[in-house]
PDB file of C-alpha atoms in Angstrom:
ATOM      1  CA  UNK A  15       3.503 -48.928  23.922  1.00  0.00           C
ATOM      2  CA  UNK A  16       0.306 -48.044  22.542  1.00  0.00           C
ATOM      3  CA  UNK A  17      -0.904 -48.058  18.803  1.00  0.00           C
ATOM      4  CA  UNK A  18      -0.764 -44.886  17.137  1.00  0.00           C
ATOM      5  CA  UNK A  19      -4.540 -43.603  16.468  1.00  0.00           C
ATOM      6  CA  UNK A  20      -5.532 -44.114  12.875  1.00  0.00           C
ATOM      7  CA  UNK A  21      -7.717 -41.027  11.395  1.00  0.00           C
ATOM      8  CA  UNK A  22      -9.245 -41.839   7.822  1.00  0.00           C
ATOM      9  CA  UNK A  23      -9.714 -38.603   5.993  1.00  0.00           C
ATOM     10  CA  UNK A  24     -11.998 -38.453   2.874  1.00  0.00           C
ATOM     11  CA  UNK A  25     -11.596 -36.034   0.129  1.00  0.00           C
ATOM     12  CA  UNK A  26      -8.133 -35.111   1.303  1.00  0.00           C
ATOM     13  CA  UNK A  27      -6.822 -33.797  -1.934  1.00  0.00           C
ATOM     14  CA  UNK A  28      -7.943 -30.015  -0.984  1.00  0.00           C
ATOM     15  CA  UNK A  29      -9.701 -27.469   1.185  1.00  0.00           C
ATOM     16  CA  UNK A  30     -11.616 -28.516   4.560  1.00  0.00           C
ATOM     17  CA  UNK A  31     -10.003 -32.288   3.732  1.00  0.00           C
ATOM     18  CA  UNK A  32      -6.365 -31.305   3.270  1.00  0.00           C
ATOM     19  CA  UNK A  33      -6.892 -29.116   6.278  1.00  0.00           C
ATOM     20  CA  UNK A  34      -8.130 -31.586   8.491  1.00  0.00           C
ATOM     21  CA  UNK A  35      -5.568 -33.949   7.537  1.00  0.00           C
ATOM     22  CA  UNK A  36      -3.000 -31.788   8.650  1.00  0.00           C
ATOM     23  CA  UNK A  37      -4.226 -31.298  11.920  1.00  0.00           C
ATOM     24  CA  UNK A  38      -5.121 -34.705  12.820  1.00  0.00           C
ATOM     25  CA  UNK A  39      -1.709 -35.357  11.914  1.00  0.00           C
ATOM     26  CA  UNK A  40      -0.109 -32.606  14.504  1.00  0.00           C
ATOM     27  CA  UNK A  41      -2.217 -34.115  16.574  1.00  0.00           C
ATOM     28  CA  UNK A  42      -0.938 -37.199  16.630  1.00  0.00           C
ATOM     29  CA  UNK A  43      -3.064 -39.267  14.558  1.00  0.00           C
ATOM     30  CA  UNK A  44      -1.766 -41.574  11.469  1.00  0.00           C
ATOM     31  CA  UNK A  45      -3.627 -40.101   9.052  1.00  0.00           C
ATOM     32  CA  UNK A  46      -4.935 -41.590   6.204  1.00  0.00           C
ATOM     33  CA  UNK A  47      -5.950 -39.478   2.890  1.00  0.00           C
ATOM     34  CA  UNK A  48      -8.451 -40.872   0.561  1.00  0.00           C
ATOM     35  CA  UNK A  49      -9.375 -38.775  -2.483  1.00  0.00           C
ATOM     36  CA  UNK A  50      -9.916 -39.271  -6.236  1.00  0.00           C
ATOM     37  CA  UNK A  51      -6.940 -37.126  -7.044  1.00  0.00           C
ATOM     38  CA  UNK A  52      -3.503 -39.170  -6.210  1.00  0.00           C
ATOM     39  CA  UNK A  53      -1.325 -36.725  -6.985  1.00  0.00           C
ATOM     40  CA  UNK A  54      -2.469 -34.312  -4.583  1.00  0.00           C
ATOM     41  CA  UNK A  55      -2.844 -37.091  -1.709  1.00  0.00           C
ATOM     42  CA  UNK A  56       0.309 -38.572  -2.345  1.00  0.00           C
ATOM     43  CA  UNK A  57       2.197 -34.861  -2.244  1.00  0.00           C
ATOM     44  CA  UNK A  58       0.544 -34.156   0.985  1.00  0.00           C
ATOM     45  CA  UNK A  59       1.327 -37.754   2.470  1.00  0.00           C
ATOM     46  CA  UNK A  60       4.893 -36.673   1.610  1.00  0.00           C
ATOM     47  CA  UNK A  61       4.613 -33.233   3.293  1.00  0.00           C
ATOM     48  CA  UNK A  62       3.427 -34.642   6.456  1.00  0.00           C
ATOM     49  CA  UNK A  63       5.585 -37.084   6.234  1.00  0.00           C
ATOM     50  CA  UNK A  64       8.575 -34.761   5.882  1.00  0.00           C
ATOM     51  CA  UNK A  65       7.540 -32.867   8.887  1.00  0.00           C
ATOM     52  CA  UNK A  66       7.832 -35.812  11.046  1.00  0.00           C
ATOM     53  CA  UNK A  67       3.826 -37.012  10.607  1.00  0.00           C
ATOM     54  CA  UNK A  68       2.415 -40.433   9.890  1.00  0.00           C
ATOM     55  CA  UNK A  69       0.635 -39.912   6.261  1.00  0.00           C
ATOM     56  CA  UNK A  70      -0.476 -42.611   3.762  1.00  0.00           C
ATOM     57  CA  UNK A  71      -2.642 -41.826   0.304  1.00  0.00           C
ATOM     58  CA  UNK A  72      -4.981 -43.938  -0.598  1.00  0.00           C
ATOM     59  CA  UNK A  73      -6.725 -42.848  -4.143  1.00  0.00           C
ATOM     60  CA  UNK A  74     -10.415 -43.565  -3.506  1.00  0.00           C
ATOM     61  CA  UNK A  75     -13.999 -42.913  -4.952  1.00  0.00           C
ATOM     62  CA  UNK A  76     -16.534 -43.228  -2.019  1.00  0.00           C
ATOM     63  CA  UNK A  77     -19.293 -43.694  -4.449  1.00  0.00           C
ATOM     64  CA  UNK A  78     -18.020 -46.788  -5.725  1.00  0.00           C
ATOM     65  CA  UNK A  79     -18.788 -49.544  -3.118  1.00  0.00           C
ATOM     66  CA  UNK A  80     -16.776 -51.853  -4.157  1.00  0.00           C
ATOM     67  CA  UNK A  81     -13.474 -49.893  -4.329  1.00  0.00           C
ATOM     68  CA  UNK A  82     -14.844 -48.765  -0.463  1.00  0.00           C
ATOM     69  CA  UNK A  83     -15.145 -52.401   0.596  1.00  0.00           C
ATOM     70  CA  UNK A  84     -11.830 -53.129  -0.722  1.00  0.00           C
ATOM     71  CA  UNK A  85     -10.129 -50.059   0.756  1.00  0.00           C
ATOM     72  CA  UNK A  86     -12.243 -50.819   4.331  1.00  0.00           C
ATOM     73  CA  UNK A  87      -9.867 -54.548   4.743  1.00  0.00           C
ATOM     74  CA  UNK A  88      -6.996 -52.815   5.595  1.00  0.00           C
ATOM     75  CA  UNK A  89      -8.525 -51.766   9.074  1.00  0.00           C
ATOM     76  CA  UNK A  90      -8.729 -54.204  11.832  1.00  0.00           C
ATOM     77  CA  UNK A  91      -9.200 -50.705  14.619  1.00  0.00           C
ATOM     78  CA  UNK A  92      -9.858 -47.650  13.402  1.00  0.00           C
ATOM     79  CA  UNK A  93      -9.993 -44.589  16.070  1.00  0.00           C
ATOM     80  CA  UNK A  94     -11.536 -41.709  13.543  1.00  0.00           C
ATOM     81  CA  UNK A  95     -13.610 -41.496  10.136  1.00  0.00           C
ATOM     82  CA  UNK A  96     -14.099 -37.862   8.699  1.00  0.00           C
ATOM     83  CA  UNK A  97     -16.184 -37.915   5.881  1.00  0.00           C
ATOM     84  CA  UNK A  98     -15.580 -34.362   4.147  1.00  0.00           C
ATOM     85  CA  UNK A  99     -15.847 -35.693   0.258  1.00  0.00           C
ATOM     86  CA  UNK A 100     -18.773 -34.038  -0.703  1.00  0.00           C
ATOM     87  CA  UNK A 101     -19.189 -30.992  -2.996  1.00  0.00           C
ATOM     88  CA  UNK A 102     -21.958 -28.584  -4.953  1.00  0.00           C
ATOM     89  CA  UNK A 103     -22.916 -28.443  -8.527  1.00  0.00           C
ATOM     90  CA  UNK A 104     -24.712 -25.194  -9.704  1.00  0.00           C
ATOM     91  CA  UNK A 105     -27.223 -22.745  -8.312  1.00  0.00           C
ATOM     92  CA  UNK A 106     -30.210 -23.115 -10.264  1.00  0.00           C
ATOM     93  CA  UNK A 107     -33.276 -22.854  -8.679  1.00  0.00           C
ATOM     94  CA  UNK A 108     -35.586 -25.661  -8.918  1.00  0.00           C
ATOM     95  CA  UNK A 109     -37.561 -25.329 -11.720  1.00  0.00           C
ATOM     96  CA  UNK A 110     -34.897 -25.628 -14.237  1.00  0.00           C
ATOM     97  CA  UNK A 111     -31.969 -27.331 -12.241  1.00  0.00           C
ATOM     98  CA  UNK A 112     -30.260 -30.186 -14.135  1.00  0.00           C
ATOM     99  CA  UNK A 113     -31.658 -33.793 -12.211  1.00  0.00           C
ATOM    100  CA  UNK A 114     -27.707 -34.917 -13.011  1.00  0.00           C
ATOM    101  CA  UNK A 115     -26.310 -32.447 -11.222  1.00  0.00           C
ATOM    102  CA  UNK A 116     -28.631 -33.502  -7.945  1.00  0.00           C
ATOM    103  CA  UNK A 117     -27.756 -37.088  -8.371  1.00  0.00           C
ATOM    104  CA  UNK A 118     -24.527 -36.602  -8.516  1.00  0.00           C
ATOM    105  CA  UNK A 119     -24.284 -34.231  -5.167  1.00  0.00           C
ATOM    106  CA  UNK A 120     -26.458 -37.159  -3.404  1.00  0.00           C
ATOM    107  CA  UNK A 121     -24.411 -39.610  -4.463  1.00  0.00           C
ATOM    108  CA  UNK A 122     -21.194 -38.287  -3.337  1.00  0.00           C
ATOM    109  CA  UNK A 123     -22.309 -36.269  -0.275  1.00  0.00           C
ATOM    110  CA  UNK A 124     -24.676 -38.783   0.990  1.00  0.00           C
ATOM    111  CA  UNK A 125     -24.425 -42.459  -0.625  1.00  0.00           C
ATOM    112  CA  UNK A 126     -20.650 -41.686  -0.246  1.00  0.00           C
ATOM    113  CA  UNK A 127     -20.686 -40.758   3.371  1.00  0.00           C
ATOM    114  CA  UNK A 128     -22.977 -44.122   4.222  1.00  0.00           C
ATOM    115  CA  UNK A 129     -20.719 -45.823   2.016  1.00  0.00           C
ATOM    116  CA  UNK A 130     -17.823 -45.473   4.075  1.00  0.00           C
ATOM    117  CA  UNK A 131     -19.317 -45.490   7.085  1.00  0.00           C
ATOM    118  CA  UNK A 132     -20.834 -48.521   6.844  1.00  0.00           C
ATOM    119  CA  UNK A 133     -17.595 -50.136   5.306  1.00  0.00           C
ATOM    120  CA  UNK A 134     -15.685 -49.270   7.934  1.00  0.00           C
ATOM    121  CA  UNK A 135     -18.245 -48.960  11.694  1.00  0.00           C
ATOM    122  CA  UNK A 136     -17.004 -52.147  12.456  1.00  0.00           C
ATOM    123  CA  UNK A 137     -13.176 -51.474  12.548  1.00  0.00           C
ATOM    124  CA  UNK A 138     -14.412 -48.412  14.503  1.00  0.00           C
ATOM    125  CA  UNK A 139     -16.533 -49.955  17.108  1.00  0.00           C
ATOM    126  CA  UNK A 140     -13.313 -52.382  17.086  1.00  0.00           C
ATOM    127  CA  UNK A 141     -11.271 -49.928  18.339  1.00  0.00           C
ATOM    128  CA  UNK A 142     -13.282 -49.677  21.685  1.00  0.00           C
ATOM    129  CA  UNK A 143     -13.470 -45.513  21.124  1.00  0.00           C
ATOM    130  CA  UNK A 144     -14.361 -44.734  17.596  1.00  0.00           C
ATOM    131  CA  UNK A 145     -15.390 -41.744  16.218  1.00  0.00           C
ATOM    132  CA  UNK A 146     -17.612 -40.715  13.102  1.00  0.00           C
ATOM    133  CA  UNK A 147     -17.317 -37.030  11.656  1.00  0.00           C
ATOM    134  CA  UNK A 148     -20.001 -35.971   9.276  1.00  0.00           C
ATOM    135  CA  UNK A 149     -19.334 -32.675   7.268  1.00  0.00           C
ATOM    136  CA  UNK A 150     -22.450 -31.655   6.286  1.00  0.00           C
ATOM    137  CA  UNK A 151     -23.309 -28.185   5.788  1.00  0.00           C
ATOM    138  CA  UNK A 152     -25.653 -25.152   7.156  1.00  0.00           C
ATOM    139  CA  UNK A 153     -27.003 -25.644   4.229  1.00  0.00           C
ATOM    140  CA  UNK A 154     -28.236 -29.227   5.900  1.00  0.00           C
ATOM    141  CA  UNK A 155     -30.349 -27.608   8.168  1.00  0.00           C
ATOM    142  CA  UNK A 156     -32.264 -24.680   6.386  1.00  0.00           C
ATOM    143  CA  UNK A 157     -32.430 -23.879   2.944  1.00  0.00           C
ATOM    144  CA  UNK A 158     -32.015 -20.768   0.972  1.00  0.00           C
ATOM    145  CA  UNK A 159     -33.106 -19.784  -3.302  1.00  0.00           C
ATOM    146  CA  UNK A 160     -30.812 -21.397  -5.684  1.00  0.00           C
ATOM    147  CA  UNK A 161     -29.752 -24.025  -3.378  1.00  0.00           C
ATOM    148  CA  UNK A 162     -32.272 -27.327  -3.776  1.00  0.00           C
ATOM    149  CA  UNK A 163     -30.388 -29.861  -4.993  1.00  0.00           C
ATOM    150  CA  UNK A 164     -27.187 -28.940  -2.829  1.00  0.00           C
ATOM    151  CA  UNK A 165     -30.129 -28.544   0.315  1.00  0.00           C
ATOM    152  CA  UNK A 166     -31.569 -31.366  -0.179  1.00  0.00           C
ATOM    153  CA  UNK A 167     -28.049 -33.551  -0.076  1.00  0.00           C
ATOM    154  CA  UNK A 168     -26.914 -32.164   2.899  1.00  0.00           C
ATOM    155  CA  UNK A 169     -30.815 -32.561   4.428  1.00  0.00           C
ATOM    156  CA  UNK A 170     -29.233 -36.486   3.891  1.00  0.00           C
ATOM    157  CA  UNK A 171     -26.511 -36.089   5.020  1.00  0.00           C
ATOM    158  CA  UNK A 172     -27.612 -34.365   8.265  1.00  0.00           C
ATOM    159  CA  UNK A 173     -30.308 -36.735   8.717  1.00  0.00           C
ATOM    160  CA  UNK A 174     -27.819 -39.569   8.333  1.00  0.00           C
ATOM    161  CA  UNK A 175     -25.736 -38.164  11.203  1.00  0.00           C
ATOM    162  CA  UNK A 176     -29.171 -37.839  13.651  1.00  0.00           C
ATOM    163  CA  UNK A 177     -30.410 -41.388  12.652  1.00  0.00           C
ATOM    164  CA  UNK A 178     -26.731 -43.354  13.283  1.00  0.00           C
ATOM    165  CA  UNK A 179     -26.578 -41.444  16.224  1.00  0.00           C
ATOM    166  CA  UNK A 180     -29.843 -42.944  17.626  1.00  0.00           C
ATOM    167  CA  UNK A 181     -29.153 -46.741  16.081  1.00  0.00           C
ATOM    168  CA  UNK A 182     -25.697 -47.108  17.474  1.00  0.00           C
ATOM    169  CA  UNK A 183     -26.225 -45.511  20.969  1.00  0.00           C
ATOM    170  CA  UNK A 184     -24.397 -47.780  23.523  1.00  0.00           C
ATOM    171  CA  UNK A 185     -21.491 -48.595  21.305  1.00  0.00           C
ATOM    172  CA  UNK A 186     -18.174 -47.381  22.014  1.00  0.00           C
ATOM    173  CA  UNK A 187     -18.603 -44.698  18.573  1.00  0.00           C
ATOM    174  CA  UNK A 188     -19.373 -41.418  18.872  1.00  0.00           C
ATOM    175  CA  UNK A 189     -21.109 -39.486  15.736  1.00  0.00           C
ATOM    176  CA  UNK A 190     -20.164 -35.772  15.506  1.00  0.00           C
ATOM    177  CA  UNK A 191     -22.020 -33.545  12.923  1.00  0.00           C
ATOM    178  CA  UNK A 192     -20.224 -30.396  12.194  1.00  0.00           C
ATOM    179  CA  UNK A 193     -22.178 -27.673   9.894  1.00  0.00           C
ATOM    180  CA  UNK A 194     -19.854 -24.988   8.428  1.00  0.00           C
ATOM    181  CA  UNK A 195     -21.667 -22.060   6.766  1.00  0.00           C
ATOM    182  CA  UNK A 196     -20.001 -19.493   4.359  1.00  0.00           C
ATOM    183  CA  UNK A 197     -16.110 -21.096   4.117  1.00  0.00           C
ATOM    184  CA  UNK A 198     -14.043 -19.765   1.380  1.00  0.00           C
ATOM    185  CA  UNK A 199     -11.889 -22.412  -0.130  1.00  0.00           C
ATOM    186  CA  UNK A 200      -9.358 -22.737  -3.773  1.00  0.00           C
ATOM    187  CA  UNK A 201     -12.130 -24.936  -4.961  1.00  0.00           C
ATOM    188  CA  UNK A 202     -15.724 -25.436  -3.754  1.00  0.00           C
ATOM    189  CA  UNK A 203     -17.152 -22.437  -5.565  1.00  0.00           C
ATOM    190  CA  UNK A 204     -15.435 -22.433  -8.710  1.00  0.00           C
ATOM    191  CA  UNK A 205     -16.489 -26.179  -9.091  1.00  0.00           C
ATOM    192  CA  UNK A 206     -19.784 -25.419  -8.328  1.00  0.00           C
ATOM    193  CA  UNK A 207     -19.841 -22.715 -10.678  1.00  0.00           C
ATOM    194  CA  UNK A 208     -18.299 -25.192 -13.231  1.00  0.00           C
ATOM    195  CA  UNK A 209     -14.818 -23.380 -13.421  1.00  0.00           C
ATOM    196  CA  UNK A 210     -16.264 -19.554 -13.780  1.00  0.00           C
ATOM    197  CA  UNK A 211     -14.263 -17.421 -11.551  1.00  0.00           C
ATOM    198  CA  UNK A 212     -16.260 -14.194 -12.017  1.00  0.00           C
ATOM    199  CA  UNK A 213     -19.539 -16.073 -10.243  1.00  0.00           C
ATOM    200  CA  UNK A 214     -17.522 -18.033  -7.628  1.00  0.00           C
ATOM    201  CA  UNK A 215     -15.570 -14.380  -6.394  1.00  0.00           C
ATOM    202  CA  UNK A 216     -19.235 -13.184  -6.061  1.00  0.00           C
ATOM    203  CA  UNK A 217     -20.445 -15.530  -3.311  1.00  0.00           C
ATOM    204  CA  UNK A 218     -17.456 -14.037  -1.088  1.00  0.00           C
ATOM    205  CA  UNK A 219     -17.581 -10.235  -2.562  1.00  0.00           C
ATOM    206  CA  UNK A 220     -17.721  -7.989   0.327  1.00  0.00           C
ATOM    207  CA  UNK A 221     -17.747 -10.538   2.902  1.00  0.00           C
ATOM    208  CA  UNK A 222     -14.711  -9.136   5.165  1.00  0.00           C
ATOM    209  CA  UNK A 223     -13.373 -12.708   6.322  1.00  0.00           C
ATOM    210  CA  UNK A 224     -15.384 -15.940   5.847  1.00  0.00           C
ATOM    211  CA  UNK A 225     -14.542 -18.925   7.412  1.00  0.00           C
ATOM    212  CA  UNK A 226     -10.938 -20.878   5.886  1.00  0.00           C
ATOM    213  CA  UNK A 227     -10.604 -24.276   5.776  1.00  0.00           C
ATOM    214  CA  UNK A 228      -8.237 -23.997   8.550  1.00  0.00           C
ATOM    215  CA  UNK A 229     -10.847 -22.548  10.396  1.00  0.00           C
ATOM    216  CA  UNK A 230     -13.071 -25.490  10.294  1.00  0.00           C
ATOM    217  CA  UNK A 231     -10.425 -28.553  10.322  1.00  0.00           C
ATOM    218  CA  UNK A 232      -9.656 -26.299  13.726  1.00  0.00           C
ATOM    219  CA  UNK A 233     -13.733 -27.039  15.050  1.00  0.00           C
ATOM    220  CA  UNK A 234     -13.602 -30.573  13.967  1.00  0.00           C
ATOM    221  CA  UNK A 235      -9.870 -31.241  15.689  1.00  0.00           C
ATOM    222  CA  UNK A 236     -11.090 -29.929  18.463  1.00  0.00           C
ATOM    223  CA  UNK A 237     -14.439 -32.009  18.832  1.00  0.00           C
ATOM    224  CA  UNK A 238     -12.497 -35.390  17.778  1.00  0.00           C
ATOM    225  CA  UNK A 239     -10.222 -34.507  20.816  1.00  0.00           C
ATOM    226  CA  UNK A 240     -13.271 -34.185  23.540  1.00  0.00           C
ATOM    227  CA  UNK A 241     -12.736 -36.850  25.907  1.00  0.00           C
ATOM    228  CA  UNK A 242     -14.762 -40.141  24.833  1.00  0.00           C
ATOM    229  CA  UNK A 243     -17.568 -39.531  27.031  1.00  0.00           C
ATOM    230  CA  UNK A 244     -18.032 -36.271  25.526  1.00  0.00           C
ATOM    231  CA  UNK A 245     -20.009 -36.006  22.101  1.00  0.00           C
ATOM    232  CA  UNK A 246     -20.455 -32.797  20.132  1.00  0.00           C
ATOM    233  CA  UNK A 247     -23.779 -34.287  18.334  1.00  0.00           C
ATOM    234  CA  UNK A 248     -24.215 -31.206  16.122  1.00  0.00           C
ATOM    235  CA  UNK A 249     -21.425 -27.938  16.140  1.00  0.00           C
ATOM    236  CA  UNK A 250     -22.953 -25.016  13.388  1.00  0.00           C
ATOM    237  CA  UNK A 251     -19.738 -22.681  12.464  1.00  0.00           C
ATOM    238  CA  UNK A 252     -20.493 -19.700  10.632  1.00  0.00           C
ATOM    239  CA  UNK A 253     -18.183 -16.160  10.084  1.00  0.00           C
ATOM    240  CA  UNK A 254     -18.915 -13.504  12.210  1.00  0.00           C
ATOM    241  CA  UNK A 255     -20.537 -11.442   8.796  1.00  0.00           C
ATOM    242  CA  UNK A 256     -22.843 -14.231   8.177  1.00  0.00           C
ATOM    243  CA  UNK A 257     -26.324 -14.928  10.439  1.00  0.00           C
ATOM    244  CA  UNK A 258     -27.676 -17.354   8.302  1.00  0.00           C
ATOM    245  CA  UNK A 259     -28.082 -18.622   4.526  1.00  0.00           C
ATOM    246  CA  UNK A 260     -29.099 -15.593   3.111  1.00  0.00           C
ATOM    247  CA  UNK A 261     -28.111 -12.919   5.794  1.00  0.00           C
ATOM    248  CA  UNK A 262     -24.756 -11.812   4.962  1.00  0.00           C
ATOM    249  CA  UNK A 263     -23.293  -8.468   6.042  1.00  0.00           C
ATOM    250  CA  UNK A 264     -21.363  -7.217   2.786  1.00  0.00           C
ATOM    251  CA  UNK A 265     -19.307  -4.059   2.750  1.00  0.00           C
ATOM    252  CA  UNK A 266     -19.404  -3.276  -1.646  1.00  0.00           C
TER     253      UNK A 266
END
């Protein structure tokens, strides 16, 4: 009887990462959740677990190398990485934007993602058909006012996707790059607007449905399920309303 695929899911405690871990899970992967936040990994390990899933929480900082290496030993063969930890800090525009707040989104959205992917390619290229899921962002492949230090992290990130691709062509691991646009989530604008609710209900005001998170863990499901031989290098998912960064239909 075969091994059940293991998925590793990073920042699993909420939105796109909670999301995905739920469907990998229906989908018959052992999923495990990594995220800063144990309470909220360990609640949904139990819920998936209740409903007849394979779930384990792991509590995890991808920026710190160290806990990553640690974390990576416990993988032999590893069938799936999604690397969704990632996040946005403020919309100043460059002339005044804080230089902490644009460390801090490279180091979690791209030192993070190469991080883990480096701590774990070989238990992935073990497993004889691995597979490497970068969430970047539309934001990763034009930019728009307000946005640099965000932009410029995903730029990374996306760039990181393109050049692993290239490097590890030939090994059994694919590298799929999916690039949500405009996805409304219980979290990613009110952090990035630092816990102000009025601001982070403006990026969505008028917008008649933007993408959910169950929306997107739906696109990258789908694109970890291809058969092997199939690789969805780069997938862009916007809502219907939006055409690009700064072209949003709004109904106010």
């Amino acid at each position: 009887m075969a091994a059940t695929p293991i998925a590793v899911i990073t920042g699993a405690s909420s939105g796109i990462g909670a999301a995905t871990a739920r469907q990998l899970a229906a989908a018959g992967y052992r999923v495990v959740l990594t995220a800063r936040r144990k309470d909220r990994i360990e609640d949904l390990a139990a819920e998936l677990t209740a409903a007849g899933h394979q779930a384990t929480a792991y509590t995890l900082d991808v920026t710190d190398r160290a806990a990553v290496d640690e974390f990576a030993t416990a993988f032999r063969s590893l069938a799936v990485l999604v690397n969704n930890a990632g996040g946005a800090l403020g919309a100043d525009p460059v002339a005044t934007g804080d230089p902490a707040d644009w460390r801090q989104m490279y180091e979690t959205n791209v030192i993070g993602t190469l991080n883990v992917t480096q701590a774990l390619l070989p238990a992935l290229t073990a497993s004889g058909d691995g597979t490497v899921v970068i969430l970047s962002s539309t934001a990763g492949l034009s930019t728009y006012e307000g946005g640099g230090g965000y932009v410029a992290a995903k730029h990374g990130e996306h760039v990181l996707a393109e050049t692993l691709r290239l490097e590890i062509v030939g090994s059994p691991v694919r590298v799929i790059e999916v690039a949500p646009g405009m996805v409304k989530t219980e979290e990613f604008a009110t952090t990035r607007f630092r816990g102000d609710a009025e601001k982070a209900a403006k990026v969505y005001a008028g917008v008649d449905a933007p993408l959910s998170a169950d929306d997107v863990a739906d696109t990258i499901t789908w694109a970890v399920t291809r058969p092997s031989h199939v690789n969805i290098d780069l997938l862009v998912v916007r809502p219907r309303a939006q055409a690009s960064n700064s072209k949003v239909h709004r109904t106010l």
